[in-house]
Amino acid sequence: MLSPKIEEALNAQIKIEADSSQFYLAMASWAESEGLNGTSRFLYLHSDEERAHMLKLVRFVNERGGSAVIPALDAPPHTFDSLNGVFEKLLSHEEFVTQKINELVHICLEEKDYTTHNFMQWYVSEQIEEEALARTIMDKLSLIGNDKGGLYLFDRDLELLVPQDNAAAQ
Ligand code: FEO
């Protein structure tokens, strides 16, 4: 059984994951409208991945005798300045998600809920991978700068880069 505090924290995380999915969907759609097909494919998959993170939490809350709340979503921006701007926002959003996951893990310890603590370890590992991937992409973009040929190759390379959770499904 979940304590009210844990249930509330897990429901807050459900909203964060759903908002993340919506945010990356907006980025994917923008990239597609800019003709950045590799980038948009990558971001569409990333958006799907965030929805999977949300679903995993929904099912856990319900299985543990709680009641998952399906939230209203914040409207994401629908336009972005540049590819650099997109991935800067993605990285800082992932850093925010990591902070929220860490806070949730801390609440699990305070509440002595070791089952939820164990469940949350998957998210802790996932955040390490997601932040590392976003930093790798930012490093590539800063090497490329404004070189059009480099950006073309970057977009093509991103088409081949499949987010971790989707790799098995390809
Ligand atoms: Fe589910 Fe990218 O955090």
PDB file of C-alpha atoms and ligand atoms in Angstrom:
ATOM      1  CA  MET A   1       0.000   0.000   0.000  1.00  0.00           C
ATOM      2  CA  LEU A   2       1.271   3.463  -0.855  1.00  0.00           C
ATOM      3  CA  SER A   3       1.355   6.221   1.744  1.00  0.00           C
ATOM      4  CA  PRO A   4      -0.558   9.369   0.720  1.00  0.00           C
ATOM      5  CA  LYS A   5       2.757  11.240   0.457  1.00  0.00           C
ATOM      6  CA  ILE A   6       4.264   8.650  -1.916  1.00  0.00           C
ATOM      7  CA  GLU A   7       1.081   8.444  -3.974  1.00  0.00           C
ATOM      8  CA  GLU A   8       1.084  12.229  -4.370  1.00  0.00           C
ATOM      9  CA  ALA A   9       4.771  12.270  -5.336  1.00  0.00           C
ATOM     10  CA  LEU A  10       4.288   9.467  -7.892  1.00  0.00           C
ATOM     11  CA  ASN A  11       1.285  11.267  -9.375  1.00  0.00           C
ATOM     12  CA  ALA A  12       3.366  14.447  -9.641  1.00  0.00           C
ATOM     13  CA  GLN A  13       5.991  12.437 -11.524  1.00  0.00           C
ATOM     14  CA  ILE A  14       3.305  11.055 -13.857  1.00  0.00           C
ATOM     15  CA  LYS A  15       2.553  14.643 -14.875  1.00  0.00           C
ATOM     16  CA  ILE A  16       6.246  15.458 -15.352  1.00  0.00           C
ATOM     17  CA  GLU A  17       6.714  12.461 -17.678  1.00  0.00           C
ATOM     18  CA  ALA A  18       3.522  13.319 -19.596  1.00  0.00           C
ATOM     19  CA  ASP A  19       4.655  16.942 -19.953  1.00  0.00           C
ATOM     20  CA  SER A  20       8.063  15.717 -21.145  1.00  0.00           C
ATOM     21  CA  SER A  21       6.372  13.612 -23.830  1.00  0.00           C
ATOM     22  CA  GLN A  22       4.340  16.611 -24.951  1.00  0.00           C
ATOM     23  CA  PHE A  23       7.397  18.906 -24.910  1.00  0.00           C
ATOM     24  CA  TYR A  24       9.440  16.536 -27.119  1.00  0.00           C
ATOM     25  CA  LEU A  25       6.454  16.016 -29.394  1.00  0.00           C
ATOM     26  CA  ALA A  26       6.375  19.801 -29.965  1.00  0.00           C
ATOM     27  CA  MET A  27      10.119  19.746 -30.704  1.00  0.00           C
ATOM     28  CA  ALA A  28       9.675  16.814 -33.117  1.00  0.00           C
ATOM     29  CA  SER A  29       6.896  18.573 -34.962  1.00  0.00           C
ATOM     30  CA  TRP A  30       8.943  21.790 -35.242  1.00  0.00           C
ATOM     31  CA  ALA A  31      11.961  19.840 -36.555  1.00  0.00           C
ATOM     32  CA  GLU A  32       9.763  18.079 -39.106  1.00  0.00           C
ATOM     33  CA  SER A  33       8.362  21.399 -40.329  1.00  0.00           C
ATOM     34  CA  GLU A  34      11.968  22.643 -40.715  1.00  0.00           C
ATOM     35  CA  GLY A  35      12.855  19.635 -42.895  1.00  0.00           C
ATOM     36  CA  LEU A  36      15.102  18.159 -40.192  1.00  0.00           C
ATOM     37  CA  ASN A  37      13.864  14.625 -40.708  1.00  0.00           C
ATOM     38  CA  GLY A  38      16.520  12.787 -38.699  1.00  0.00           C
ATOM     39  CA  THR A  39      16.059  15.120 -35.750  1.00  0.00           C
ATOM     40  CA  SER A  40      12.283  14.855 -35.888  1.00  0.00           C
ATOM     41  CA  ARG A  41      12.379  11.054 -36.011  1.00  0.00           C
ATOM     42  CA  PHE A  42      14.677  11.008 -32.993  1.00  0.00           C
ATOM     43  CA  LEU A  43      12.415  13.408 -31.082  1.00  0.00           C
ATOM     44  CA  TYR A  44       9.195  11.561 -31.993  1.00  0.00           C
ATOM     45  CA  LEU A  45      10.770   8.396 -30.572  1.00  0.00           C
ATOM     46  CA  HIS A  46      11.930  10.314 -27.517  1.00  0.00           C
ATOM     47  CA  SER A  47       8.391  11.589 -26.985  1.00  0.00           C
ATOM     48  CA  ASP A  48       7.081   7.988 -27.182  1.00  0.00           C
ATOM     49  CA  GLU A  49       9.705   6.971 -24.653  1.00  0.00           C
ATOM     50  CA  GLU A  50       8.477   9.606 -22.181  1.00  0.00           C
ATOM     51  CA  ARG A  51       4.927   8.348 -22.601  1.00  0.00           C
ATOM     52  CA  ALA A  52       6.227   4.856 -21.742  1.00  0.00           C
ATOM     53  CA  HIS A  53       7.856   6.323 -18.595  1.00  0.00           C
ATOM     54  CA  MET A  54       4.502   7.834 -17.651  1.00  0.00           C
ATOM     55  CA  LEU A  55       2.620   4.561 -18.261  1.00  0.00           C
ATOM     56  CA  LYS A  56       5.068   2.592 -16.159  1.00  0.00           C
ATOM     57  CA  LEU A  57       4.302   4.932 -13.236  1.00  0.00           C
ATOM     58  CA  VAL A  58       0.533   4.824 -13.817  1.00  0.00           C
ATOM     59  CA  ARG A  59       0.543   1.032 -13.688  1.00  0.00           C
ATOM     60  CA  PHE A  60       2.798   0.912 -10.645  1.00  0.00           C
ATOM     61  CA  VAL A  61       0.580   3.308  -8.659  1.00  0.00           C
ATOM     62  CA  ASN A  62      -2.544   1.269  -9.490  1.00  0.00           C
ATOM     63  CA  GLU A  63      -0.862  -2.095  -8.823  1.00  0.00           C
ATOM     64  CA  ARG A  64       0.243  -0.861  -5.397  1.00  0.00           C
ATOM     65  CA  GLY A  65      -3.313  -0.027  -4.408  1.00  0.00           C
ATOM     66  CA  GLY A  66      -3.125   3.681  -5.193  1.00  0.00           C
ATOM     67  CA  SER A  67      -5.034   5.669  -7.746  1.00  0.00           C
ATOM     68  CA  ALA A  68      -3.123   7.117 -10.685  1.00  0.00           C
ATOM     69  CA  VAL A  69      -4.252  10.560 -11.786  1.00  0.00           C
ATOM     70  CA  ILE A  70      -4.115  11.232 -15.523  1.00  0.00           C
ATOM     71  CA  PRO A  71      -3.226  14.918 -15.644  1.00  0.00           C
ATOM     72  CA  ALA A  72      -4.046  17.863 -17.869  1.00  0.00           C
ATOM     73  CA  LEU A  73      -0.901  18.833 -19.736  1.00  0.00           C
ATOM     74  CA  ASP A  74       0.975  22.124 -19.962  1.00  0.00           C
ATOM     75  CA  ALA A  75       0.997  23.547 -23.493  1.00  0.00           C
ATOM     76  CA  PRO A  76       4.553  23.287 -24.852  1.00  0.00           C
ATOM     77  CA  PRO A  77       6.095  25.976 -27.074  1.00  0.00           C
ATOM     78  CA  HIS A  78       5.290  25.358 -30.743  1.00  0.00           C
ATOM     79  CA  THR A  79       8.261  27.111 -32.237  1.00  0.00           C
ATOM     80  CA  PHE A  80      11.978  27.009 -31.475  1.00  0.00           C
ATOM     81  CA  ASP A  81      14.860  29.321 -32.454  1.00  0.00           C
ATOM     82  CA  SER A  82      17.334  26.716 -33.632  1.00  0.00           C
ATOM     83  CA  LEU A  83      18.495  23.129 -33.392  1.00  0.00           C
ATOM     84  CA  ASN A  84      20.901  24.237 -30.691  1.00  0.00           C
ATOM     85  CA  GLY A  85      18.043  25.834 -28.779  1.00  0.00           C
ATOM     86  CA  VAL A  86      16.010  22.623 -28.991  1.00  0.00           C
ATOM     87  CA  PHE A  87      18.735  20.432 -27.525  1.00  0.00           C
ATOM     88  CA  GLU A  88      19.683  23.019 -24.886  1.00  0.00           C
ATOM     89  CA  LYS A  89      16.061  22.955 -23.719  1.00  0.00           C
ATOM     90  CA  LEU A  90      16.021  19.161 -23.872  1.00  0.00           C
ATOM     91  CA  LEU A  91      19.139  18.888 -21.696  1.00  0.00           C
ATOM     92  CA  SER A  92      17.931  21.403 -19.120  1.00  0.00           C
ATOM     93  CA  HIS A  93      14.534  19.668 -19.042  1.00  0.00           C
ATOM     94  CA  GLU A  94      16.216  16.314 -18.396  1.00  0.00           C
ATOM     95  CA  GLU A  95      18.271  17.896 -15.585  1.00  0.00           C
ATOM     96  CA  PHE A  96      15.004  19.115 -14.063  1.00  0.00           C
ATOM     97  CA  VAL A  97      13.504  15.595 -14.375  1.00  0.00           C
ATOM     98  CA  THR A  98      16.576  14.093 -12.689  1.00  0.00           C
ATOM     99  CA  GLN A  99      16.168  16.518  -9.793  1.00  0.00           C
ATOM    100  CA  LYS A 100      12.504  15.505  -9.432  1.00  0.00           C
ATOM    101  CA  ILE A 101      13.380  11.778  -9.549  1.00  0.00           C
ATOM    102  CA  ASN A 102      16.006  12.325  -6.849  1.00  0.00           C
ATOM    103  CA  GLU A 103      13.477  14.151  -4.675  1.00  0.00           C
ATOM    104  CA  LEU A 104      11.037  11.263  -5.117  1.00  0.00           C
ATOM    105  CA  VAL A 105      13.714   8.738  -4.142  1.00  0.00           C
ATOM    106  CA  HIS A 106      14.429  10.827  -1.055  1.00  0.00           C
ATOM    107  CA  ILE A 107      10.729  10.788  -0.082  1.00  0.00           C
ATOM    108  CA  CYS A 108      10.742   6.968  -0.455  1.00  0.00           C
ATOM    109  CA  LEU A 109      13.530   6.777   2.134  1.00  0.00           C
ATOM    110  CA  GLU A 110      11.784   9.202   4.479  1.00  0.00           C
ATOM    111  CA  GLU A 111       8.591   7.140   4.230  1.00  0.00           C
ATOM    112  CA  LYS A 112      10.541   3.848   4.486  1.00  0.00           C
ATOM    113  CA  ASP A 113       8.863   2.660   1.272  1.00  0.00           C
ATOM    114  CA  TYR A 114      11.586   0.343  -0.015  1.00  0.00           C
ATOM    115  CA  THR A 115       9.371  -1.177  -2.725  1.00  0.00           C
ATOM    116  CA  THR A 116       8.843   2.182  -4.406  1.00  0.00           C
ATOM    117  CA  HIS A 117      12.481   3.024  -3.750  1.00  0.00           C
ATOM    118  CA  ASN A 118      13.466  -0.135  -5.637  1.00  0.00           C
ATOM    119  CA  PHE A 119      11.031   0.642  -8.478  1.00  0.00           C
ATOM    120  CA  MET A 120      12.450   4.160  -8.821  1.00  0.00           C
ATOM    121  CA  GLN A 121      15.985   2.879  -9.392  1.00  0.00           C
ATOM    122  CA  TRP A 122      15.037   2.184 -13.015  1.00  0.00           C
ATOM    123  CA  TYR A 123      14.300   5.911 -13.412  1.00  0.00           C
ATOM    124  CA  VAL A 124      17.565   6.865 -11.701  1.00  0.00           C
ATOM    125  CA  SER A 125      19.524   4.796 -14.271  1.00  0.00           C
ATOM    126  CA  GLU A 126      17.409   6.071 -17.141  1.00  0.00           C
ATOM    127  CA  GLN A 127      18.173   9.677 -16.186  1.00  0.00           C
ATOM    128  CA  ILE A 128      21.924   9.007 -16.275  1.00  0.00           C
ATOM    129  CA  GLU A 129      21.558   7.708 -19.846  1.00  0.00           C
ATOM    130  CA  GLU A 130      19.237  10.483 -20.989  1.00  0.00           C
ATOM    131  CA  GLU A 131      21.434  13.263 -19.641  1.00  0.00           C
ATOM    132  CA  ALA A 132      24.550  11.650 -21.160  1.00  0.00           C
ATOM    133  CA  LEU A 133      22.856  11.359 -24.543  1.00  0.00           C
ATOM    134  CA  ALA A 134      21.676  14.987 -24.459  1.00  0.00           C
ATOM    135  CA  ARG A 135      25.207  16.155 -23.526  1.00  0.00           C
ATOM    136  CA  THR A 136      26.741  14.113 -26.374  1.00  0.00           C
ATOM    137  CA  ILE A 137      24.335  15.752 -28.816  1.00  0.00           C
ATOM    138  CA  MET A 138      25.122  19.238 -27.433  1.00  0.00           C
ATOM    139  CA  ASP A 139      28.868  18.534 -27.805  1.00  0.00           C
ATOM    140  CA  LYS A 140      28.373  17.550 -31.440  1.00  0.00           C
ATOM    141  CA  LEU A 141      26.337  20.699 -32.112  1.00  0.00           C
ATOM    142  CA  SER A 142      28.935  22.986 -30.582  1.00  0.00           C
ATOM    143  CA  LEU A 143      31.633  21.371 -32.758  1.00  0.00           C
ATOM    144  CA  ILE A 144      29.516  21.950 -35.858  1.00  0.00           C
ATOM    145  CA  GLY A 145      28.665  25.574 -35.057  1.00  0.00           C
ATOM    146  CA  ASN A 146      26.921  27.178 -38.033  1.00  0.00           C
ATOM    147  CA  ASP A 147      28.442  24.910 -40.674  1.00  0.00           C
ATOM    148  CA  LYS A 148      25.529  23.945 -42.963  1.00  0.00           C
ATOM    149  CA  GLY A 149      27.199  20.766 -44.223  1.00  0.00           C
ATOM    150  CA  GLY A 150      27.896  19.733 -40.650  1.00  0.00           C
ATOM    151  CA  LEU A 151      24.277  20.317 -39.661  1.00  0.00           C
ATOM    152  CA  TYR A 152      23.120  18.236 -42.629  1.00  0.00           C
ATOM    153  CA  LEU A 153      25.325  15.352 -41.486  1.00  0.00           C
ATOM    154  CA  PHE A 154      24.219  15.829 -37.861  1.00  0.00           C
ATOM    155  CA  ASP A 155      20.571  15.504 -38.882  1.00  0.00           C
ATOM    156  CA  ARG A 156      21.335  12.406 -40.960  1.00  0.00           C
ATOM    157  CA  ASP A 157      23.283  10.831 -38.067  1.00  0.00           C
ATOM    158  CA  LEU A 158      20.439  11.489 -35.661  1.00  0.00           C
ATOM    159  CA  GLU A 159      18.154   9.434 -37.895  1.00  0.00           C
ATOM    160  CA  LEU A 160      20.299   6.426 -36.992  1.00  0.00           C
ATOM    161  CA  LEU A 161      20.392   7.249 -33.298  1.00  0.00           C
ATOM    162  CA  VAL A 162      17.483   5.491 -31.648  1.00  0.00           C
ATOM    163  CA  PRO A 163      16.662   6.313 -28.008  1.00  0.00           C
ATOM    164  CA  GLN A 164      17.598   3.442 -25.700  1.00  0.00           C
ATOM    165  CA  ASP A 165      14.129   2.135 -24.804  1.00  0.00           C
ATOM    166  CA  ASN A 166      13.025   2.036 -28.417  1.00  0.00           C
ATOM    167  CA  ALA A 167      16.068   0.091 -29.606  1.00  0.00           C
ATOM    168  CA  ALA A 168      14.511  -3.302 -28.846  1.00  0.00           C
ATOM    169  CA  ALA A 169      11.308  -2.402 -30.667  1.00  0.00           C
ATOM    170  CA  GLN A 170      13.028  -1.420 -33.954  1.00  0.00           C
TER     171      GLN A 170
HETATM  172 FE1  FEO B   1      11.410  10.304 -18.478  1.00  0.00          FE
HETATM  173 FE2  FEO B   1      13.447  11.896 -20.052  1.00  0.00          FE
HETATM  174  O1  FEO B   1      12.652  11.582 -18.448  1.00  0.00           O
END
